[in-house]
């Protein structure tokens, strides 16, 4: 005798075959389990605990299940991870005063027996603010001045951003983080938008997609960071394909062609040519097409079918069909179904990466 969960998992058609459905209740249980205690497989991701929390909290909000978390406890934990300068003068020392990725990253490390503070991180700061926004925290209570003033020091001469003040890579991911942070705080004083725009444009490849850095192979995640950043900064309009392409600052026809070619025969999206379809690119590529107003060209039926092959019986989504779920691919599976307008899901702000508040 099948239990109720198994009945939710599939339904019979008139021909007797089974059709898998989006199992919202099972996904809620999966996220709630991870909210209570992370599985041992995430031990190596301790430094990214704030990012994992972002996937859980924002995921529950997409699923209309934010009542499963203690919002006050979440707010207090997130705020405890913010780095604060000791005084006004320290804001000019080049360090970034955003949010740490976890409690352990707040500990000082030793360099030749000299105590060296670990750095707060641009991506962790994006995740922290996204969580606070999701649970309804009043941003006027956030020390935004220290975040934005020190973030300005992370922007490089070419317009790119580093995530910490020294010794890190610089690419489109961190331009995007800076753009979202500025948008959420409604203050663009921490970024030179014109320089950032020029850096983004230098990353568009000959095939229309964007690489993480100039001259690098086009990639789905980098393309999303580029297009979403340009949209947040006001350099491209919403529903761009309905506008005149002659005045567009990016090569829109090539970009559309590259994105649409990423939907594979199995219905899923690939991050690069000749790669296997992967759950997360339903967001990275699908999100770009939605920002551009070109989502009507997506084969939504086959995309939905592919995503459901990655839906786990334990809840959540895996990278590829038949694998175990993880929080990263689960979250972007939820965002994809939100963009596909699945019933009982919150609508989604594609550019910000969080559901509508």
mmCIF file of C-alpha atoms in Angstrom:
data_model
loop_
_atom_site.group_PDB
_atom_site.id
_atom_site.type_symbol
_atom_site.label_atom_id
_atom_site.label_comp_id
_atom_site.label_asym_id
_atom_site.label_seq_id
_atom_site.Cartn_x
_atom_site.Cartn_y
_atom_site.Cartn_z
ATOM 1 C CA UNK A 1 0.000 0.000 0.000
ATOM 2 C CA UNK A 2 1.597 3.292 -1.085
ATOM 3 C CA UNK A 3 1.823 6.012 1.557
ATOM 4 C CA UNK A 4 0.754 9.604 0.943
ATOM 5 C CA UNK A 5 4.284 10.734 0.060
ATOM 6 C CA UNK A 6 4.556 8.077 -2.645
ATOM 7 C CA UNK A 7 1.236 9.202 -4.079
ATOM 8 C CA UNK A 8 2.566 12.762 -4.220
ATOM 9 C CA UNK A 9 5.720 11.519 -5.917
ATOM 10 C CA UNK A 10 3.882 10.344 -9.027
ATOM 11 C CA UNK A 11 0.429 10.184 -10.542
ATOM 12 C CA UNK A 12 -1.066 7.757 -13.005
ATOM 13 C CA UNK A 13 -2.118 8.819 -16.457
ATOM 14 C CA UNK A 14 -4.968 7.299 -18.422
ATOM 15 C CA UNK A 15 -2.454 4.997 -20.111
ATOM 16 C CA UNK A 16 -1.218 3.631 -16.801
ATOM 17 C CA UNK A 17 2.229 5.249 -16.936
ATOM 18 C CA UNK A 18 3.533 7.334 -14.049
ATOM 19 C CA UNK A 19 4.311 11.039 -14.282
ATOM 20 C CA UNK A 20 6.643 12.500 -11.680
ATOM 21 C CA UNK A 21 5.451 15.712 -10.025
ATOM 22 C CA UNK A 22 7.271 18.539 -8.269
ATOM 23 C CA UNK A 23 7.182 17.327 -4.672
ATOM 24 C CA UNK A 24 7.035 20.529 -2.627
ATOM 25 C CA UNK A 25 6.395 18.827 0.721
ATOM 26 C CA UNK A 26 9.355 16.492 0.350
ATOM 27 C CA UNK A 27 11.585 19.431 -0.616
ATOM 28 C CA UNK A 28 10.485 21.320 2.501
ATOM 29 C CA UNK A 29 11.401 18.330 4.669
ATOM 30 C CA UNK A 30 14.802 18.107 2.939
ATOM 31 C CA UNK A 31 15.580 21.767 3.632
ATOM 32 C CA UNK A 32 14.233 21.577 7.178
ATOM 33 C CA UNK A 33 16.521 18.608 7.871
ATOM 34 C CA UNK A 34 19.531 20.599 6.619
ATOM 35 C CA UNK A 35 18.399 23.617 8.638
ATOM 36 C CA UNK A 36 18.447 21.539 11.828
ATOM 37 C CA UNK A 37 21.793 19.838 11.177
ATOM 38 C CA UNK A 38 24.015 19.671 8.115
ATOM 39 C CA UNK A 39 25.065 16.169 6.976
ATOM 40 C CA UNK A 40 28.716 15.185 7.515
ATOM 41 C CA UNK A 41 29.384 15.553 3.793
ATOM 42 C CA UNK A 42 29.389 19.324 4.282
ATOM 43 C CA UNK A 43 32.298 19.307 6.741
ATOM 44 C CA UNK A 44 34.618 20.494 3.993
ATOM 45 C CA UNK A 45 32.275 23.423 3.352
ATOM 46 C CA UNK A 46 32.514 24.844 6.873
ATOM 47 C CA UNK A 47 34.042 28.060 5.551
ATOM 48 C CA UNK A 48 30.918 28.503 3.376
ATOM 49 C CA UNK A 49 28.319 27.888 6.090
ATOM 50 C CA UNK A 50 26.652 31.247 5.395
ATOM 51 C CA UNK A 51 26.243 30.322 1.724
ATOM 52 C CA UNK A 52 24.658 26.993 2.684
ATOM 53 C CA UNK A 53 22.292 28.879 4.996
ATOM 54 C CA UNK A 54 21.365 31.146 2.075
ATOM 55 C CA UNK A 55 20.380 28.104 0.007
ATOM 56 C CA UNK A 56 18.253 26.779 2.877
ATOM 57 C CA UNK A 57 16.537 29.999 4.014
ATOM 58 C CA UNK A 58 15.889 31.381 0.547
ATOM 59 C CA UNK A 59 14.877 27.916 -0.639
ATOM 60 C CA UNK A 60 12.264 27.635 2.100
ATOM 61 C CA UNK A 61 10.943 31.060 1.138
ATOM 62 C CA UNK A 62 10.563 29.986 -2.488
ATOM 63 C CA UNK A 63 8.615 26.965 -1.217
ATOM 64 C CA UNK A 64 6.333 29.161 0.940
ATOM 65 C CA UNK A 65 7.736 27.512 4.072
ATOM 66 C CA UNK A 66 9.677 30.221 5.883
ATOM 67 C CA UNK A 67 7.578 29.527 8.990
ATOM 68 C CA UNK A 68 9.848 26.499 9.532
ATOM 69 C CA UNK A 69 12.727 28.722 10.697
ATOM 70 C CA UNK A 70 13.300 30.887 13.768
ATOM 71 C CA UNK A 71 13.730 34.249 12.040
ATOM 72 C CA UNK A 72 15.082 36.036 15.115
ATOM 73 C CA UNK A 73 17.712 33.337 15.653
ATOM 74 C CA UNK A 74 18.676 33.505 11.962
ATOM 75 C CA UNK A 75 19.054 37.304 12.099
ATOM 76 C CA UNK A 76 21.180 37.183 15.254
ATOM 77 C CA UNK A 77 23.449 34.491 13.800
ATOM 78 C CA UNK A 78 23.950 36.330 10.499
ATOM 79 C CA UNK A 79 24.662 39.668 12.210
ATOM 80 C CA UNK A 80 27.226 37.970 14.476
ATOM 81 C CA UNK A 81 29.287 37.216 11.351
ATOM 82 C CA UNK A 82 29.723 40.842 10.279
ATOM 83 C CA UNK A 83 33.216 42.300 10.537
ATOM 84 C CA UNK A 84 33.384 45.745 12.131
ATOM 85 C CA UNK A 85 36.226 48.258 12.006
ATOM 86 C CA UNK A 86 37.494 49.404 15.398
ATOM 87 C CA UNK A 87 37.282 53.013 14.323
ATOM 88 C CA UNK A 88 36.647 55.237 11.302
ATOM 89 C CA UNK A 89 40.329 55.271 10.346
ATOM 90 C CA UNK A 90 40.323 51.493 9.838
ATOM 91 C CA UNK A 91 37.857 51.886 6.961
ATOM 92 C CA UNK A 92 40.784 53.183 4.940
ATOM 93 C CA UNK A 93 43.200 50.337 5.692
ATOM 94 C CA UNK A 94 42.201 48.393 2.575
ATOM 95 C CA UNK A 95 40.420 45.540 4.386
ATOM 96 C CA UNK A 96 36.834 44.621 3.639
ATOM 97 C CA UNK A 97 34.301 44.922 6.452
ATOM 98 C CA UNK A 98 31.511 42.717 5.201
ATOM 99 C CA UNK A 99 30.437 39.302 6.511
ATOM 100 C CA UNK A 100 32.495 36.222 7.295
ATOM 101 C CA UNK A 101 31.438 32.934 5.746
ATOM 102 C CA UNK A 102 31.344 31.063 9.054
ATOM 103 C CA UNK A 103 32.329 31.249 12.699
ATOM 104 C CA UNK A 104 35.654 29.528 12.006
ATOM 105 C CA UNK A 105 36.607 32.139 9.419
ATOM 106 C CA UNK A 106 36.493 34.783 12.169
ATOM 107 C CA UNK A 107 39.454 33.160 13.923
ATOM 108 C CA UNK A 108 42.882 34.683 13.371
ATOM 109 C CA UNK A 109 45.432 32.600 11.513
ATOM 110 C CA UNK A 110 49.172 32.538 12.171
ATOM 111 C CA UNK A 111 51.671 33.780 9.591
ATOM 112 C CA UNK A 112 55.250 33.330 10.844
ATOM 113 C CA UNK A 113 53.798 33.257 14.372
ATOM 114 C CA UNK A 114 52.114 36.606 13.785
ATOM 115 C CA UNK A 115 48.344 36.659 14.298
ATOM 116 C CA UNK A 116 46.637 37.634 11.027
ATOM 117 C CA UNK A 117 42.868 38.256 10.842
ATOM 118 C CA UNK A 118 40.941 36.250 8.279
ATOM 119 C CA UNK A 119 38.943 38.310 5.844
ATOM 120 C CA UNK A 120 35.247 38.826 5.383
ATOM 121 C CA UNK A 121 34.225 37.932 1.854
ATOM 122 C CA UNK A 122 32.195 39.605 -0.878
ATOM 123 C CA UNK A 123 30.208 36.454 -1.701
ATOM 124 C CA UNK A 124 29.478 35.803 1.989
ATOM 125 C CA UNK A 125 28.270 39.385 2.306
ATOM 126 C CA UNK A 126 25.897 38.882 -0.617
ATOM 127 C CA UNK A 127 24.524 35.735 1.045
ATOM 128 C CA UNK A 128 24.199 37.458 4.422
ATOM 129 C CA UNK A 129 22.225 40.366 3.011
ATOM 130 C CA UNK A 130 20.084 38.014 0.919
ATOM 131 C CA UNK A 131 19.162 36.051 4.059
ATOM 132 C CA UNK A 132 18.400 39.212 6.028
ATOM 133 C CA UNK A 133 16.244 40.525 3.196
ATOM 134 C CA UNK A 134 14.403 37.202 2.975
ATOM 135 C CA UNK A 135 13.501 37.121 6.679
ATOM 136 C CA UNK A 136 12.364 40.753 6.583
ATOM 137 C CA UNK A 137 15.165 42.420 8.531
ATOM 138 C CA UNK A 138 15.233 46.214 8.554
ATOM 139 C CA UNK A 139 18.312 47.177 6.524
ATOM 140 C CA UNK A 140 18.470 50.577 8.183
ATOM 141 C CA UNK A 141 19.917 48.697 11.177
ATOM 142 C CA UNK A 142 22.802 47.251 9.112
ATOM 143 C CA UNK A 143 26.143 49.054 9.225
ATOM 144 C CA UNK A 144 26.047 49.669 5.483
ATOM 145 C CA UNK A 145 28.616 52.474 5.588
ATOM 146 C CA UNK A 146 31.450 50.164 6.593
ATOM 147 C CA UNK A 147 30.387 47.583 4.008
ATOM 148 C CA UNK A 148 30.173 49.987 1.087
ATOM 149 C CA UNK A 149 33.153 52.176 1.927
ATOM 150 C CA UNK A 150 35.457 49.188 2.343
ATOM 151 C CA UNK A 151 33.933 47.411 -0.680
ATOM 152 C CA UNK A 152 35.092 50.312 -2.808
ATOM 153 C CA UNK A 153 38.669 49.247 -2.019
ATOM 154 C CA UNK A 154 38.027 45.842 -3.593
ATOM 155 C CA UNK A 155 37.347 47.275 -7.051
ATOM 156 C CA UNK A 156 40.391 47.008 -9.294
ATOM 157 C CA UNK A 157 41.677 49.497 -11.857
ATOM 158 C CA UNK A 158 40.100 47.474 -14.697
ATOM 159 C CA UNK A 159 36.657 47.621 -13.013
ATOM 160 C CA UNK A 160 36.650 44.056 -11.689
ATOM 161 C CA UNK A 161 36.352 43.106 -8.009
ATOM 162 C CA UNK A 162 38.335 40.866 -5.692
ATOM 163 C CA UNK A 163 36.316 39.153 -2.937
ATOM 164 C CA UNK A 164 38.852 39.988 -0.204
ATOM 165 C CA UNK A 165 41.409 42.752 0.075
ATOM 166 C CA UNK A 166 44.443 40.769 -1.086
ATOM 167 C CA UNK A 167 45.603 37.532 -2.693
ATOM 168 C CA UNK A 168 42.429 36.453 -4.473
ATOM 169 C CA UNK A 169 41.130 36.077 -8.003
ATOM 170 C CA UNK A 170 39.116 38.829 -9.657
ATOM 171 C CA UNK A 171 36.292 38.087 -12.060
ATOM 172 C CA UNK A 172 32.623 38.602 -12.938
ATOM 173 C CA UNK A 173 31.330 36.665 -9.926
ATOM 174 C CA UNK A 174 32.478 39.400 -7.591
ATOM 175 C CA UNK A 175 31.299 42.225 -9.845
ATOM 176 C CA UNK A 176 27.876 40.605 -9.550
ATOM 177 C CA UNK A 177 28.146 40.303 -5.749
ATOM 178 C CA UNK A 178 29.070 43.997 -5.499
ATOM 179 C CA UNK A 179 26.116 44.927 -7.725
ATOM 180 C CA UNK A 180 23.608 42.935 -5.657
ATOM 181 C CA UNK A 181 25.005 44.278 -2.373
ATOM 182 C CA UNK A 182 24.621 47.827 -3.709
ATOM 183 C CA UNK A 183 21.109 47.117 -4.953
ATOM 184 C CA UNK A 184 19.952 45.520 -1.686
ATOM 185 C CA UNK A 185 21.373 48.404 0.360
ATOM 186 C CA UNK A 186 20.036 50.911 -2.189
ATOM 187 C CA UNK A 187 23.394 52.669 -2.237
ATOM 188 C CA UNK A 188 25.830 52.568 -5.159
ATOM 189 C CA UNK A 189 28.613 54.565 -3.512
ATOM 190 C CA UNK A 190 30.762 51.425 -3.151
ATOM 191 C CA UNK A 191 31.128 50.746 -6.870
ATOM 192 C CA UNK A 192 32.306 52.675 -9.916
ATOM 193 C CA UNK A 193 29.525 51.536 -12.226
ATOM 194 C CA UNK A 194 31.139 52.834 -15.408
ATOM 195 C CA UNK A 195 34.360 50.915 -14.754
ATOM 196 C CA UNK A 196 32.375 47.803 -13.829
ATOM 197 C CA UNK A 197 30.350 48.087 -17.031
ATOM 198 C CA UNK A 198 33.477 48.323 -19.192
ATOM 199 C CA UNK A 199 34.985 45.285 -17.477
ATOM 200 C CA UNK A 200 31.811 43.277 -18.065
ATOM 201 C CA UNK A 201 31.738 44.217 -21.753
ATOM 202 C CA UNK A 202 35.367 43.136 -22.131
ATOM 203 C CA UNK A 203 34.336 39.647 -20.998
ATOM 204 C CA UNK A 204 31.857 39.029 -23.851
ATOM 205 C CA UNK A 205 33.372 36.381 -26.097
ATOM 206 C CA UNK A 206 33.319 36.004 -29.883
ATOM 207 C CA UNK A 207 30.470 33.482 -29.578
ATOM 208 C CA UNK A 208 28.179 35.822 -27.618
ATOM 209 C CA UNK A 209 28.515 34.369 -24.130
ATOM 210 C CA UNK A 210 30.630 35.787 -21.318
ATOM 211 C CA UNK A 211 33.759 34.358 -19.726
ATOM 212 C CA UNK A 212 34.661 34.990 -16.097
ATOM 213 C CA UNK A 213 37.568 37.147 -17.246
ATOM 214 C CA UNK A 214 38.400 38.752 -20.615
ATOM 215 C CA UNK A 215 39.440 36.185 -23.219
ATOM 216 C CA UNK A 216 38.130 33.183 -21.283
ATOM 217 C CA UNK A 217 35.676 30.605 -22.639
ATOM 218 C CA UNK A 218 32.001 31.540 -22.386
ATOM 219 C CA UNK A 219 30.280 30.003 -19.380
ATOM 220 C CA UNK A 220 26.671 29.920 -18.176
ATOM 221 C CA UNK A 221 27.409 31.221 -14.685
ATOM 222 C CA UNK A 222 29.651 34.022 -15.947
ATOM 223 C CA UNK A 223 27.036 35.006 -18.534
ATOM 224 C CA UNK A 224 24.401 35.284 -15.816
ATOM 225 C CA UNK A 225 26.710 37.416 -13.632
ATOM 226 C CA UNK A 226 27.384 39.740 -16.570
ATOM 227 C CA UNK A 227 23.784 40.216 -17.693
ATOM 228 C CA UNK A 228 22.298 40.432 -14.192
ATOM 229 C CA UNK A 229 24.930 42.999 -13.159
ATOM 230 C CA UNK A 230 24.274 45.170 -16.207
ATOM 231 C CA UNK A 231 20.557 45.011 -15.479
ATOM 232 C CA UNK A 232 20.984 45.897 -11.786
ATOM 233 C CA UNK A 233 23.228 48.828 -12.664
ATOM 234 C CA UNK A 234 20.692 50.111 -15.192
ATOM 235 C CA UNK A 235 22.846 49.666 -18.307
ATOM 236 C CA UNK A 236 20.368 47.360 -20.034
ATOM 237 C CA UNK A 237 16.598 47.454 -19.930
ATOM 238 C CA UNK A 238 14.230 44.749 -18.820
ATOM 239 C CA UNK A 239 12.787 42.623 -21.642
ATOM 240 C CA UNK A 240 15.669 43.732 -23.852
ATOM 241 C CA UNK A 241 14.667 41.803 -26.972
ATOM 242 C CA UNK A 242 11.597 44.020 -27.357
ATOM 243 C CA UNK A 243 13.864 47.093 -27.587
ATOM 244 C CA UNK A 244 16.023 48.325 -30.456
ATOM 245 C CA UNK A 245 19.231 46.289 -30.573
ATOM 246 C CA UNK A 246 21.134 49.032 -32.386
ATOM 247 C CA UNK A 247 21.663 50.978 -29.151
ATOM 248 C CA UNK A 248 22.345 47.914 -26.972
ATOM 249 C CA UNK A 249 25.789 47.892 -25.358
ATOM 250 C CA UNK A 250 26.143 44.089 -25.694
ATOM 251 C CA UNK A 251 25.966 41.907 -28.803
ATOM 252 C CA UNK A 252 22.415 40.735 -28.129
ATOM 253 C CA UNK A 253 21.830 38.502 -31.204
ATOM 254 C CA UNK A 254 25.024 36.532 -30.515
ATOM 255 C CA UNK A 255 24.188 36.280 -26.808
ATOM 256 C CA UNK A 256 20.688 34.958 -27.522
ATOM 257 C CA UNK A 257 22.036 32.441 -29.994
ATOM 258 C CA UNK A 258 24.627 31.189 -27.509
ATOM 259 C CA UNK A 259 22.105 30.888 -24.666
ATOM 260 C CA UNK A 260 19.433 29.134 -26.711
ATOM 261 C CA UNK A 261 21.969 26.623 -27.985
ATOM 262 C CA UNK A 262 22.666 25.602 -24.392
ATOM 263 C CA UNK A 263 19.330 23.764 -24.105
ATOM 264 C CA UNK A 264 20.269 20.195 -24.929
ATOM 265 C CA UNK A 265 18.277 17.392 -26.519
ATOM 266 C CA UNK A 266 17.351 16.015 -23.078
ATOM 267 C CA UNK A 267 15.665 19.338 -22.255
ATOM 268 C CA UNK A 268 18.223 20.473 -19.681
ATOM 269 C CA UNK A 269 20.709 23.300 -19.976
ATOM 270 C CA UNK A 270 24.464 22.886 -20.228
ATOM 271 C CA UNK A 271 26.961 25.447 -18.957
ATOM 272 C CA UNK A 272 29.210 25.247 -22.012
ATOM 273 C CA UNK A 273 29.101 23.566 -25.436
ATOM 274 C CA UNK A 274 29.565 19.778 -25.430
ATOM 275 C CA UNK A 275 28.911 19.487 -21.685
ATOM 276 C CA UNK A 276 26.290 17.377 -19.939
ATOM 277 C CA UNK A 277 23.028 19.037 -18.878
ATOM 278 C CA UNK A 278 23.092 20.113 -15.233
ATOM 279 C CA UNK A 279 20.259 21.232 -12.944
ATOM 280 C CA UNK A 280 21.832 24.554 -11.951
ATOM 281 C CA UNK A 281 22.047 25.879 -15.527
ATOM 282 C CA UNK A 282 18.270 25.937 -15.730
ATOM 283 C CA UNK A 283 18.780 28.995 -13.529
ATOM 284 C CA UNK A 284 22.062 30.400 -14.843
ATOM 285 C CA UNK A 285 21.048 30.228 -18.515
ATOM 286 C CA UNK A 286 17.289 30.291 -18.001
ATOM 287 C CA UNK A 287 17.686 33.359 -15.808
ATOM 288 C CA UNK A 288 19.621 35.205 -18.523
ATOM 289 C CA UNK A 289 16.889 34.449 -21.041
ATOM 290 C CA UNK A 290 14.257 35.676 -18.590
ATOM 291 C CA UNK A 291 16.111 38.952 -17.948
ATOM 292 C CA UNK A 292 16.392 39.482 -21.701
ATOM 293 C CA UNK A 293 12.702 38.690 -22.221
ATOM 294 C CA UNK A 294 13.568 35.622 -24.304
ATOM 295 C CA UNK A 295 12.276 32.884 -21.989
ATOM 296 C CA UNK A 296 9.411 32.249 -24.410
ATOM 297 C CA UNK A 297 11.964 30.479 -26.609
ATOM 298 C CA UNK A 298 12.745 27.888 -23.916
ATOM 299 C CA UNK A 299 11.203 24.457 -24.418
ATOM 300 C CA UNK A 300 9.641 24.472 -20.960
ATOM 301 C CA UNK A 301 8.052 21.037 -21.259
ATOM 302 C CA UNK A 302 11.313 19.196 -21.876
ATOM 303 C CA UNK A 303 13.148 21.372 -19.341
ATOM 304 C CA UNK A 304 10.614 20.435 -16.676
ATOM 305 C CA UNK A 305 10.952 16.770 -17.604
ATOM 306 C CA UNK A 306 14.747 16.931 -17.309
ATOM 307 C CA UNK A 307 14.604 18.680 -13.938
ATOM 308 C CA UNK A 308 12.219 16.080 -12.566
ATOM 309 C CA UNK A 309 14.727 13.333 -13.449
ATOM 310 C CA UNK A 310 17.122 15.150 -11.072
ATOM 311 C CA UNK A 311 14.518 15.420 -8.280
ATOM 312 C CA UNK A 312 15.521 13.126 -5.438
ATOM 313 C CA UNK A 313 13.190 10.796 -3.597
ATOM 314 C CA UNK A 314 14.775 12.225 -0.445
ATOM 315 C CA UNK A 315 13.824 15.763 -1.450
ATOM 316 C CA UNK A 316 16.022 18.295 -3.183
ATOM 317 C CA UNK A 317 17.731 18.064 -6.566
ATOM 318 C CA UNK A 318 20.964 16.524 -7.773
ATOM 319 C CA UNK A 319 23.402 17.815 -10.368
ATOM 320 C CA UNK A 320 22.661 14.942 -12.761
ATOM 321 C CA UNK A 321 19.838 12.366 -12.867
ATOM 322 C CA UNK A 322 20.144 9.518 -10.381
ATOM 323 C CA UNK A 323 22.613 11.172 -8.006
ATOM 324 C CA UNK A 324 22.154 12.261 -4.387
ATOM 325 C CA UNK A 325 20.810 15.799 -3.830
ATOM 326 C CA UNK A 326 22.891 18.691 -2.559
ATOM 327 C CA UNK A 327 21.927 22.145 -1.344
ATOM 328 C CA UNK A 328 23.467 24.020 -4.272
ATOM 329 C CA UNK A 329 21.639 22.126 -7.006
ATOM 330 C CA UNK A 330 18.489 21.870 -4.900
ATOM 331 C CA UNK A 331 18.300 25.637 -4.562
ATOM 332 C CA UNK A 332 18.745 26.258 -8.264
ATOM 333 C CA UNK A 333 16.235 23.515 -9.002
ATOM 334 C CA UNK A 334 13.716 25.419 -6.873
ATOM 335 C CA UNK A 335 14.535 28.695 -8.622
ATOM 336 C CA UNK A 336 14.070 27.026 -12.003
ATOM 337 C CA UNK A 337 10.617 25.757 -11.043
ATOM 338 C CA UNK A 338 9.718 29.189 -9.700
ATOM 339 C CA UNK A 339 10.634 30.683 -13.080
ATOM 340 C CA UNK A 340 8.552 27.939 -14.705
ATOM 341 C CA UNK A 341 5.670 29.220 -12.547
ATOM 342 C CA UNK A 342 5.129 26.019 -10.602
ATOM 343 C CA UNK A 343 2.036 26.322 -8.393
ATOM 344 C CA UNK A 344 2.488 27.134 -4.673
ATOM 345 C CA UNK A 345 5.947 28.665 -5.189
ATOM 346 C CA UNK A 346 6.921 32.263 -4.563
ATOM 347 C CA UNK A 347 7.846 34.348 -7.578
ATOM 348 C CA UNK A 348 11.532 35.026 -7.987
ATOM 349 C CA UNK A 349 13.758 38.064 -8.524
ATOM 350 C CA UNK A 350 16.111 36.665 -11.147
ATOM 351 C CA UNK A 351 18.640 39.494 -10.931
ATOM 352 C CA UNK A 352 18.941 39.375 -7.118
ATOM 353 C CA UNK A 353 18.870 35.596 -6.769
ATOM 354 C CA UNK A 354 16.136 35.584 -4.106
ATOM 355 C CA UNK A 355 12.382 35.190 -4.146
ATOM 356 C CA UNK A 356 10.175 38.265 -4.121
ATOM 357 C CA UNK A 357 9.743 39.771 -0.656
#
